[in-house]
Short mmCIF file of C-alpha atoms in Angstrom, two decimals:
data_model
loop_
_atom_site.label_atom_id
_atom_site.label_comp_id
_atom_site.label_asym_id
_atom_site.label_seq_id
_atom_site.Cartn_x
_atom_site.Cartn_y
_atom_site.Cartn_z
CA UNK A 1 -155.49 -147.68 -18.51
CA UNK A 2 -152.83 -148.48 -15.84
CA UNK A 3 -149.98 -146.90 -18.00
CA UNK A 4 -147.74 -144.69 -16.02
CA UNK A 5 -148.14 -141.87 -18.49
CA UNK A 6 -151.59 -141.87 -20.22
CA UNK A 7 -150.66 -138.95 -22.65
CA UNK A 8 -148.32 -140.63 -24.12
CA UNK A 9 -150.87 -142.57 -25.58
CA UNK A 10 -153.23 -141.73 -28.44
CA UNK A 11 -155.44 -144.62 -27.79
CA UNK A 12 -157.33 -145.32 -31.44
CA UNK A 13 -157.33 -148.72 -31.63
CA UNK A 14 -157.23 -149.91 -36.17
CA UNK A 15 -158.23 -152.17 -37.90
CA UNK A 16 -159.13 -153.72 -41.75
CA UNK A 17 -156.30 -151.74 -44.47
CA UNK A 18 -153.90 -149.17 -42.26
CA UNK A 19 -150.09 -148.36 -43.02
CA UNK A 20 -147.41 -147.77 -40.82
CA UNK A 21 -144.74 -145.16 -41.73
CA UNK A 22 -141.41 -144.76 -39.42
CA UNK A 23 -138.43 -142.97 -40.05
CA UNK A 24 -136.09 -142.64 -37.12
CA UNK A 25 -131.90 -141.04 -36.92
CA UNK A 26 -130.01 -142.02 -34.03
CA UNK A 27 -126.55 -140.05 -33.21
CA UNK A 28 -124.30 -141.64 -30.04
CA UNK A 29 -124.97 -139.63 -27.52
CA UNK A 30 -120.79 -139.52 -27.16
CA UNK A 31 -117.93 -140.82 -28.35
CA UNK A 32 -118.20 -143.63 -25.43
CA UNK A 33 -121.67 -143.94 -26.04
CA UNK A 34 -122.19 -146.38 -28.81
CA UNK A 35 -124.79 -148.13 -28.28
CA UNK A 36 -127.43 -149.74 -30.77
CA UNK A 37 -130.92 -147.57 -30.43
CA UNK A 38 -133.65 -150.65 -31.31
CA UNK A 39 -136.85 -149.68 -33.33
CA UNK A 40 -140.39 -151.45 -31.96
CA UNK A 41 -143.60 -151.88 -33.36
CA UNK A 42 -145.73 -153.67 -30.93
CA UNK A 43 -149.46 -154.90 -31.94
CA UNK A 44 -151.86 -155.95 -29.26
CA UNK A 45 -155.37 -157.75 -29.14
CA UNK A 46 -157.61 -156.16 -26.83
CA UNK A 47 -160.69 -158.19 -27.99
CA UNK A 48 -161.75 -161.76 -26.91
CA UNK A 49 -161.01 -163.52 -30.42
CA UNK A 50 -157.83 -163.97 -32.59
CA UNK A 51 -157.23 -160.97 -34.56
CA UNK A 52 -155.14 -162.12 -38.08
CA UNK A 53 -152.59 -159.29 -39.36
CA UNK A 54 -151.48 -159.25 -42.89
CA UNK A 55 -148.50 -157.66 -43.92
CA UNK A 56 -149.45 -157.07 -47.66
CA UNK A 57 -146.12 -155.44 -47.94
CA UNK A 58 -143.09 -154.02 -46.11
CA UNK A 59 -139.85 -152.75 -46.56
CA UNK A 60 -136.76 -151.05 -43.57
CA UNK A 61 -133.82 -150.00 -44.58
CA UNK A 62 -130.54 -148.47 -42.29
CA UNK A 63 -128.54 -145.89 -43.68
CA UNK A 64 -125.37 -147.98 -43.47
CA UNK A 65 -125.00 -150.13 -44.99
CA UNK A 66 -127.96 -150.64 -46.81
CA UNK A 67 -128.59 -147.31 -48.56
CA UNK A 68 -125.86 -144.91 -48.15
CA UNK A 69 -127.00 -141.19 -49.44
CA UNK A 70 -124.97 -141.83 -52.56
CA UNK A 71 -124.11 -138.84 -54.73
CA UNK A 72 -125.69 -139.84 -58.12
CA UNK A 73 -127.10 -138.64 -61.19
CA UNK A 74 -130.26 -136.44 -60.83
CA UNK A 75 -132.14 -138.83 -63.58
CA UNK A 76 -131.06 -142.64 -63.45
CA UNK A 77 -133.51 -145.22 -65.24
CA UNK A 78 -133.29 -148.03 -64.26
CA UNK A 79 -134.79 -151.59 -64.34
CA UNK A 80 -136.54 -152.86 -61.16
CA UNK A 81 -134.34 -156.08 -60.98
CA UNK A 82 -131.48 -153.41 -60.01
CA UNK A 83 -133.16 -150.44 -58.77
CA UNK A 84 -131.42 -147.08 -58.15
CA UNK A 85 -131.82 -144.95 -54.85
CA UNK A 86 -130.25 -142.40 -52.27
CA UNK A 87 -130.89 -143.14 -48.79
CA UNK A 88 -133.06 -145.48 -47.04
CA UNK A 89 -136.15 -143.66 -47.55
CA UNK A 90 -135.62 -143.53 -51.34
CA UNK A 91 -134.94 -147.31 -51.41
CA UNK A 92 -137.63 -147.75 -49.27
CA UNK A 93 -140.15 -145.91 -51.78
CA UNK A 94 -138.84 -148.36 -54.38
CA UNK A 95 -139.89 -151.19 -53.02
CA UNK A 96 -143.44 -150.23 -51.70
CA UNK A 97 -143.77 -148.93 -55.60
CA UNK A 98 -143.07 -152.78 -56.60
CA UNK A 99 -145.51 -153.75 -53.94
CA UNK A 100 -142.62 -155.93 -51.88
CA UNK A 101 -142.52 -157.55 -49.00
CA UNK A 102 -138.92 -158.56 -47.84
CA UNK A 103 -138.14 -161.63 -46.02
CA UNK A 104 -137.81 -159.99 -42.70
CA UNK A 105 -141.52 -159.63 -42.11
CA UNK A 106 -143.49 -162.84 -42.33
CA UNK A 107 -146.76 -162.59 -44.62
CA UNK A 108 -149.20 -162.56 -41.66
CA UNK A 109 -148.96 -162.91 -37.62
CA UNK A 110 -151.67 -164.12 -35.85
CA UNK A 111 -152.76 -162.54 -32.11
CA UNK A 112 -154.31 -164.60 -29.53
CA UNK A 113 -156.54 -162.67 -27.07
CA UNK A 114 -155.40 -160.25 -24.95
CA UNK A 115 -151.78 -160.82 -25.81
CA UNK A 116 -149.16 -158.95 -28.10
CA UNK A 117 -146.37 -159.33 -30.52
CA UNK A 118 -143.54 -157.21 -32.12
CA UNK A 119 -144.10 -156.42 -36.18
CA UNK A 120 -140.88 -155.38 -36.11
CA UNK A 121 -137.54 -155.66 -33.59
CA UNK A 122 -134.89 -153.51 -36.06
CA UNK A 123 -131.18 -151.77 -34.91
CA UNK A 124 -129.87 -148.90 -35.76
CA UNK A 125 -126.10 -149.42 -35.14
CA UNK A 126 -123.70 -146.71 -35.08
CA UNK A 127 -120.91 -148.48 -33.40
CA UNK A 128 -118.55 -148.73 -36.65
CA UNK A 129 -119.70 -145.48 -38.52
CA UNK A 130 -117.56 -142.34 -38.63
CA UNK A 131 -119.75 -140.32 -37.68
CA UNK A 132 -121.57 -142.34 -35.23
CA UNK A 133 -124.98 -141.51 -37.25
CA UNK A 134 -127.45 -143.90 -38.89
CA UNK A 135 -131.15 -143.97 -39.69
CA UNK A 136 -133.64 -146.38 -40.60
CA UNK A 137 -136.93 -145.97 -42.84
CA UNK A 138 -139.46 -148.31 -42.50
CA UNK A 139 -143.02 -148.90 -44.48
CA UNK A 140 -145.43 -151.80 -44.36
CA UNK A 141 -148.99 -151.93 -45.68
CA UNK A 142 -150.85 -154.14 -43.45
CA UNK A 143 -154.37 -155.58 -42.85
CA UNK A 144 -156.17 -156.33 -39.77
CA UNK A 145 -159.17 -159.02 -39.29
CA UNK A 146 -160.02 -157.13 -36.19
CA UNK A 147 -159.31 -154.04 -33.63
CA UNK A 148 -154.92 -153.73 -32.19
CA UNK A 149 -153.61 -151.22 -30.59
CA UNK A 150 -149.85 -149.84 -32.03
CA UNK A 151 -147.21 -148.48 -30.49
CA UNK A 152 -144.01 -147.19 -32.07
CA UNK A 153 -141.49 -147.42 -29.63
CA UNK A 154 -137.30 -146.67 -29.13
CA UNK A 155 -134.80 -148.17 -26.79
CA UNK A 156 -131.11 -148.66 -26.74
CA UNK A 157 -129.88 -152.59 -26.79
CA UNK A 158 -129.63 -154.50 -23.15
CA UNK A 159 -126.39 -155.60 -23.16
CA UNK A 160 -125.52 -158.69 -22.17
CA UNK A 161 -123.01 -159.99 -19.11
CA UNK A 162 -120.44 -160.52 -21.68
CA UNK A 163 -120.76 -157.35 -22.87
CA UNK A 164 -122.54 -157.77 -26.40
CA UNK A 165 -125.66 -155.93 -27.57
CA UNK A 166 -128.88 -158.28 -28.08
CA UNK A 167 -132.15 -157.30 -28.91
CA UNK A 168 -135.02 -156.14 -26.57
CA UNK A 169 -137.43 -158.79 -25.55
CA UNK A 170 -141.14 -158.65 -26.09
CA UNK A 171 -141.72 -158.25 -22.16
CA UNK A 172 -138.87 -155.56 -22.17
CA UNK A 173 -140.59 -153.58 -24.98
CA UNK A 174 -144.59 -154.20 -22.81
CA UNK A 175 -142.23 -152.86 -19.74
CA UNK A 176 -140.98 -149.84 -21.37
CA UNK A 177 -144.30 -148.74 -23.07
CA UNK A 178 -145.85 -149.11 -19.07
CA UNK A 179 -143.43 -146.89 -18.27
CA UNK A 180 -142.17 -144.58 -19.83
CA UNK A 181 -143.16 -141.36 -21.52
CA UNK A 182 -142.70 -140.05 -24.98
CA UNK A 183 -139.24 -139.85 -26.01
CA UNK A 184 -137.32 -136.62 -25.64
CA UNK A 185 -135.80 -134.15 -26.28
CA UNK A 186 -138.90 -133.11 -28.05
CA UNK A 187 -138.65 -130.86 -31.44
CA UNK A 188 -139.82 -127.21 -31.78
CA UNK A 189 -143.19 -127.72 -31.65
CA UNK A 190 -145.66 -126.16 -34.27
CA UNK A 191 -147.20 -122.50 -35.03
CA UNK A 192 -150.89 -122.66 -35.37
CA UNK A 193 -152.08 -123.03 -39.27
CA UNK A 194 -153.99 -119.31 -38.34
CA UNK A 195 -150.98 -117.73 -36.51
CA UNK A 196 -149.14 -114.96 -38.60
CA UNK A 197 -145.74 -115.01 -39.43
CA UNK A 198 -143.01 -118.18 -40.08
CA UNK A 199 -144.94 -121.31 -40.04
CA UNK A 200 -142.91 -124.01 -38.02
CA UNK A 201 -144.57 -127.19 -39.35
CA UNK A 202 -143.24 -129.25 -36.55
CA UNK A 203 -143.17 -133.43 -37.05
CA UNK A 204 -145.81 -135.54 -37.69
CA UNK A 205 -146.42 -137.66 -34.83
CA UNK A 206 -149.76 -139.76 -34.69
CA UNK A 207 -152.24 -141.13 -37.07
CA UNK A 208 -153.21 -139.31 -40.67
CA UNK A 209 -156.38 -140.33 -42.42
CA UNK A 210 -155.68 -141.53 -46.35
CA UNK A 211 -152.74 -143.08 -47.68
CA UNK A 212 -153.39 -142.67 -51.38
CA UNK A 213 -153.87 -139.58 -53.57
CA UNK A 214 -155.32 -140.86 -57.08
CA UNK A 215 -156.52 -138.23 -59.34
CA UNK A 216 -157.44 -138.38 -62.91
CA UNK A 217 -156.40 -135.11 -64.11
CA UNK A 218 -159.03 -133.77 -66.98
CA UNK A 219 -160.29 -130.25 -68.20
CA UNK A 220 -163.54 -129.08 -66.15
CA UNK A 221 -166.78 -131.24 -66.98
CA UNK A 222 -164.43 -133.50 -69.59
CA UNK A 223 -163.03 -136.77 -69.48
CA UNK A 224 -159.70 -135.47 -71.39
CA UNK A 225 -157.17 -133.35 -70.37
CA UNK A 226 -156.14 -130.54 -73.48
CA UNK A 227 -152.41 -130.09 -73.59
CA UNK A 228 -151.12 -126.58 -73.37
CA UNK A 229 -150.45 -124.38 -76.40
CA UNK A 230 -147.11 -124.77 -78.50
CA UNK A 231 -144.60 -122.88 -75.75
CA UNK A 232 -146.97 -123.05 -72.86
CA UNK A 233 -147.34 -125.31 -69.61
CA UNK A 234 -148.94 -125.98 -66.97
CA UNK A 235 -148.59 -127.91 -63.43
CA UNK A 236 -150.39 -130.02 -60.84
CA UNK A 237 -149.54 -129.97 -56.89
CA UNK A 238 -147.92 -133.09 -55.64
CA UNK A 239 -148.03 -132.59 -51.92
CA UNK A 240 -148.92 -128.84 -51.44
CA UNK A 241 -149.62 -127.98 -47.87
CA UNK A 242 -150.49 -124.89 -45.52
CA UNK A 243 -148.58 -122.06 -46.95
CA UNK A 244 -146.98 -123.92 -49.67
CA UNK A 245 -150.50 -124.10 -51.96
CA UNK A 246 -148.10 -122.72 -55.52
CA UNK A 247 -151.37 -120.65 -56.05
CA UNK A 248 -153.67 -123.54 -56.22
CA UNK A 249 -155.78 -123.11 -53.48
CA UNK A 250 -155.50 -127.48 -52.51
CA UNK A 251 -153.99 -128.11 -49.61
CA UNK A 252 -153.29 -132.11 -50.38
CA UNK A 253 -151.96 -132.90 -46.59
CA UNK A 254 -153.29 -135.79 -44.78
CA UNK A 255 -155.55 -135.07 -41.84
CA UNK A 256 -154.66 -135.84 -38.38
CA UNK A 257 -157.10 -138.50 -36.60
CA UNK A 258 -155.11 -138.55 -33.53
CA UNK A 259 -152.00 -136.32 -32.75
CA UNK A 260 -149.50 -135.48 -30.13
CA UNK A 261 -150.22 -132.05 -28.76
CA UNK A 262 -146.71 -130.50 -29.57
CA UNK A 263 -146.49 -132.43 -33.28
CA UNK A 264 -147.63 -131.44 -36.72
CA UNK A 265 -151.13 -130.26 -37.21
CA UNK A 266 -151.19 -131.79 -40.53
CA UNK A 267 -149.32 -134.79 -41.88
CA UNK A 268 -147.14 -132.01 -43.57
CA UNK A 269 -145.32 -133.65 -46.51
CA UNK A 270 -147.91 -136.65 -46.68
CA UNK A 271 -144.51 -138.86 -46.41
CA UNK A 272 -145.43 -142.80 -47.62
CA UNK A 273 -148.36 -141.34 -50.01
CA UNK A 274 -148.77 -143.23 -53.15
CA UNK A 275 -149.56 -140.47 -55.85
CA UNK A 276 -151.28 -142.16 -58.74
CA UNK A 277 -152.03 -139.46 -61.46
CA UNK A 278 -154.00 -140.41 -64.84
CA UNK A 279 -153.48 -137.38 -67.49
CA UNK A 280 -155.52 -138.46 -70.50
CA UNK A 281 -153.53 -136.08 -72.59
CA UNK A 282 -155.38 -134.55 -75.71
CA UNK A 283 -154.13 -132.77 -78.79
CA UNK A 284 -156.92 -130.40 -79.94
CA UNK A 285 -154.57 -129.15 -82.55
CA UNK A 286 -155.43 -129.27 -86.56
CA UNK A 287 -151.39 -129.90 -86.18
CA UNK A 288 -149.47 -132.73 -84.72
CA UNK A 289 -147.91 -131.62 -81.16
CA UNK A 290 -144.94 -132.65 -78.93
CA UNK A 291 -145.05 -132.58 -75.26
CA UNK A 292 -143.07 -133.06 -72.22
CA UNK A 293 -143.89 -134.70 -68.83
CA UNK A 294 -141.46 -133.96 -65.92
CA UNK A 295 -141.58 -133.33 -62.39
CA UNK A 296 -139.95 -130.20 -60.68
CA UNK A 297 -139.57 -128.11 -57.56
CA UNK A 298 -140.58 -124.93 -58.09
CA UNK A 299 -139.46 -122.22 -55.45
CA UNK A 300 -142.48 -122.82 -52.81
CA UNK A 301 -145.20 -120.39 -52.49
CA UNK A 302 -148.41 -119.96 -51.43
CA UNK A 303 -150.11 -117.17 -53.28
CA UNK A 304 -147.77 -117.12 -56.45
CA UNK A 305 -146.15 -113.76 -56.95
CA UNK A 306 -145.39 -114.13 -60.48
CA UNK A 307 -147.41 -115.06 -63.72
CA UNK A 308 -146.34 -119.07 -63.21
CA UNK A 309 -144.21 -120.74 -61.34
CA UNK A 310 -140.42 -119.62 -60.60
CA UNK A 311 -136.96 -121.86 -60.98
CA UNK A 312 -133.66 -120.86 -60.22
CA UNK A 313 -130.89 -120.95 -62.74
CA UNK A 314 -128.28 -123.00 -61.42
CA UNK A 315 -129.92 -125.27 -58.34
CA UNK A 316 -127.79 -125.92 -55.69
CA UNK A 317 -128.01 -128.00 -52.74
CA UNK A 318 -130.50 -128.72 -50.33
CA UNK A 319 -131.79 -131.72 -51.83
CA UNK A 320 -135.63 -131.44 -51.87
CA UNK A 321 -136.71 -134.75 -53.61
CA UNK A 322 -135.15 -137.98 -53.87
CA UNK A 323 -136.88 -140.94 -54.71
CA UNK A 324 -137.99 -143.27 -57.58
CA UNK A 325 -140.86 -142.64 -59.96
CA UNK A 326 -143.00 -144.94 -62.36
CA UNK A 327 -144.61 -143.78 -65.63
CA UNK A 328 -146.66 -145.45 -67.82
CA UNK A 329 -147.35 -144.39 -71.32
CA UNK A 330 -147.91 -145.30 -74.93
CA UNK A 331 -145.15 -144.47 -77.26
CA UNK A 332 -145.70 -143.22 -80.70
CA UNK A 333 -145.10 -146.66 -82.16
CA UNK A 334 -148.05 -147.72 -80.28
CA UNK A 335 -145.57 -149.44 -77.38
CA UNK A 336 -146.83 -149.76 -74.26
CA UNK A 337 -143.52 -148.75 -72.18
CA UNK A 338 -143.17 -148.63 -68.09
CA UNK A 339 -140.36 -146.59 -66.53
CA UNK A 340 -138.62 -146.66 -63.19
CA UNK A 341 -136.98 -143.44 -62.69
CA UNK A 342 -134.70 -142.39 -59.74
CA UNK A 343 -134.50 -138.50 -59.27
CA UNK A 344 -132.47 -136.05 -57.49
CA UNK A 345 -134.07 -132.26 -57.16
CA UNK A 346 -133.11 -129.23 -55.55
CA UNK A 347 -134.30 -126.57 -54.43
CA UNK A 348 -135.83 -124.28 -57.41
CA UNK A 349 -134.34 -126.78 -60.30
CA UNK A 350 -136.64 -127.48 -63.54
CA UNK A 351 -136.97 -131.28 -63.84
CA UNK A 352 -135.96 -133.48 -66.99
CA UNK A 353 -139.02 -134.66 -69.24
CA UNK A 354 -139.95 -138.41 -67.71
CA UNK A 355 -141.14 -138.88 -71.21
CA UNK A 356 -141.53 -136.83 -74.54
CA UNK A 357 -144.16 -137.57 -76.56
CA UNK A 358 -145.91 -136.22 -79.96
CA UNK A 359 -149.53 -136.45 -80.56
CA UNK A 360 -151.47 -136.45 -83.31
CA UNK A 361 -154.54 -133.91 -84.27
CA UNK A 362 -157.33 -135.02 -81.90
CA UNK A 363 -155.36 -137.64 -80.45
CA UNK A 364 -155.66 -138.90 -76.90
CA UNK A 365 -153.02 -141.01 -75.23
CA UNK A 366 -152.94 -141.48 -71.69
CA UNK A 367 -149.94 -140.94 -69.57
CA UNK A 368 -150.10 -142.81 -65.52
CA UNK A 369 -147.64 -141.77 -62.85
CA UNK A 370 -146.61 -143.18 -59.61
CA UNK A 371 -144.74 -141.96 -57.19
CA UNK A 372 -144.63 -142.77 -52.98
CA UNK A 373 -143.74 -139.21 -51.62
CA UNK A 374 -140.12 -140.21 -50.10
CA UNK A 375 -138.93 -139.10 -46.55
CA UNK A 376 -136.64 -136.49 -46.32
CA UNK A 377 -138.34 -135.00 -49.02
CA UNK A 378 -139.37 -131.70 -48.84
CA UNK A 379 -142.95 -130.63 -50.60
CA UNK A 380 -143.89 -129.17 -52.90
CA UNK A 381 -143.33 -130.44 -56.11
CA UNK A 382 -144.77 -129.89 -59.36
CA UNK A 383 -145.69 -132.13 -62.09
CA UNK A 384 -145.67 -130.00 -65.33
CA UNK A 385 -147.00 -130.61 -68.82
CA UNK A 386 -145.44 -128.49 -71.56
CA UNK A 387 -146.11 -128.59 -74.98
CA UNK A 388 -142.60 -128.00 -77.04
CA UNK A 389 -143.38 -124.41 -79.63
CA UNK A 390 -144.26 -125.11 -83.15
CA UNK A 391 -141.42 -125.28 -85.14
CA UNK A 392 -141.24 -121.96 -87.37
#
């Protein structure tokens, strides 16, 4: 009510557990253009008591300088105290995997009546960069005592008399969202998940339901999961969508609860999801057995064409995962052992194992991994379980 453009609002007020994902590029509009674009997120009370906001956790990172898109190794481990990444997304991932909250956002805000304040007031600066391009990823896992209302807004910096960039004012950010309508140009917007032909996905603009995928992966009616046979594997989805199923049928992307009318249908990608997969892994062999677990991008497909899935044989570039991932496993001394690992696939390239392991007849050991599906990302991937052939 009283906003200049009511469709640029999706007006679904949240509350208790809710996550915020934002991942925003800004390019200077010209050469003489430089000016920082500012990132808002505005929360406002419309109730008649104090509404308490936790920020359980929360992480924003720019491109420059805090997480150039180094070229690195496709498989870095590394400890958490110095954690590996690509890109602010990736480093972004990292953190929400070790639950962190940096110093920027204070543990909780509280909301009088009626009245708002920013979660977050973040530049993207382009000023020094050759080109003048930046991003910034942001994540926060938050908790409300009662109903706000969210807005995710952009502006360029005021600048000041004497010329210097500050940042927007809470009254400057309440004036623009009054005001203005959604920000444009807009992107190609998306084909209909029944329409024929090339599927434009489109972005994901608006509120998905579910922020989690956990899954413990066992054989039908079993609380175990039977490795393959000696040479054999096989694969679960991690974020398969609409016409990218890899023959399973599951369609893992988020629902939409609210959307804009020219964005994504689905929360394509399911970008901020925390996978948590439990493979109780069981040898049902009279023979000891030695598997692999690894995560790979398989070429995406919906119906597969082939008997399995297919891999190219020398990956090149696009990028179509980067981001950390945690396992947690039993070794066969009996070690309990947690992993960060940082990896880099490509399109169509077979991933290194996370962890080998060799199990005894009838022996069960269970394998837990964690991953936040990273922006920039693009799904599907696969995470396979092979079991190594017998040696002769």
């Amino acid at each position: 009510d009283g906003m200049a453009y009511p469709d640029a609002h999706l007006d679904l007020p949240l509350e208790g557990r809710f996550d915020i994902f934002a991942h925003h590029v800004a390019r200077a509009p010209s050469e003489d253009e430089l000016t920082s674009l500012y990132v808002g997120i505005l929360a406002h009370n419309p109730g008649d008591e104090p509404v308490t906001v936790d920020i359980l956790q929360g992480a924003s990172y720019l491109s420059q300088p805090d997480a150039p898109f180094f070229e690195i190794d496709d498989f870095i481990e590394y400890d958490p105290s110095d954690p590996a990444f690509a890109g602010p997304g990736s480093r972004v991932m990292g953190d929400m995997l070790l639950r962190r909250r940096q110093d920027t956002f204070p543990p909780q805000v509280i909301i009088p009546p009626g009245q708002s304040v920013m979660l977050m007031n973040e530049p993207i600066p382009v000023r020094t960069l050759e080109p003048p391009l930046n991003g910034r990823s942001t994540y926060l896992r938050l908790r409300s005592s009662g109903p706000v209302q969210l807005a995710s807004l952009a502006r360029y910096a005021p600048i000041t008399w004497y010329e210097m960039e500050r940042a927007p004012t809470l009254s400057e950010w309440q004036d623009l969202l009054m005001t203005s309508d959604v920000a444009v140009p807009r992107d190609r917007p998306p084909t209909p998940l029944d329409a024929p032909g090339q599927v434009i996905y489109g972005r994901v603009a608006g509120v998905a339901i579910g922020s989690q995928w956990q899954a413990n992966l066992t054989d039908p009616d079993s609380n175990r999961l039977s490795i393959p046979d000696p040479g054999e594997a096989f694969s679960y989805g991690i974020s398969t969508l609409h016409a990218g199923r890899m023959g399973t049928g599951q369609n893992q992307s988020g629902q939409m609860q609210v959307r804009y009318p020219d964005t994504s249908y689905e929360a394509h990608g399911n970008y901020g999801v925390q996978y948590s997969l439990t493979l109780p892994l069981h040898n049902p062999d009279p023979d000891a057995r030695t598997v692999t677990v690894a995560l790979e991008t398989a070429i995406k497909e919906d119906s597969l064409s082939t008997d399995g899935l297919r891999f190219l044989n020398s990956p090149t570039a696009p990028v179509f995962f980067r981001g950390p991932v945690r396992i947690s496993y039993r070794d066969d001394d009996g070690n309990r052992q947690t992993r960060f690992i940082h990896l880099v696939l490509r399109r169509g390239q077979q991933g290194d194992p996370l962890t080998t392991l060799t199990l005894a007849p009838d022996e069960i050991r269970e394998v837990q991994v964690d991953l936040l599906y990273p922006p920039d990302a693009t799904p599907p991937q696969m995470l396979t379980v092979e079991t190594l052939p017998a040696n002769p």
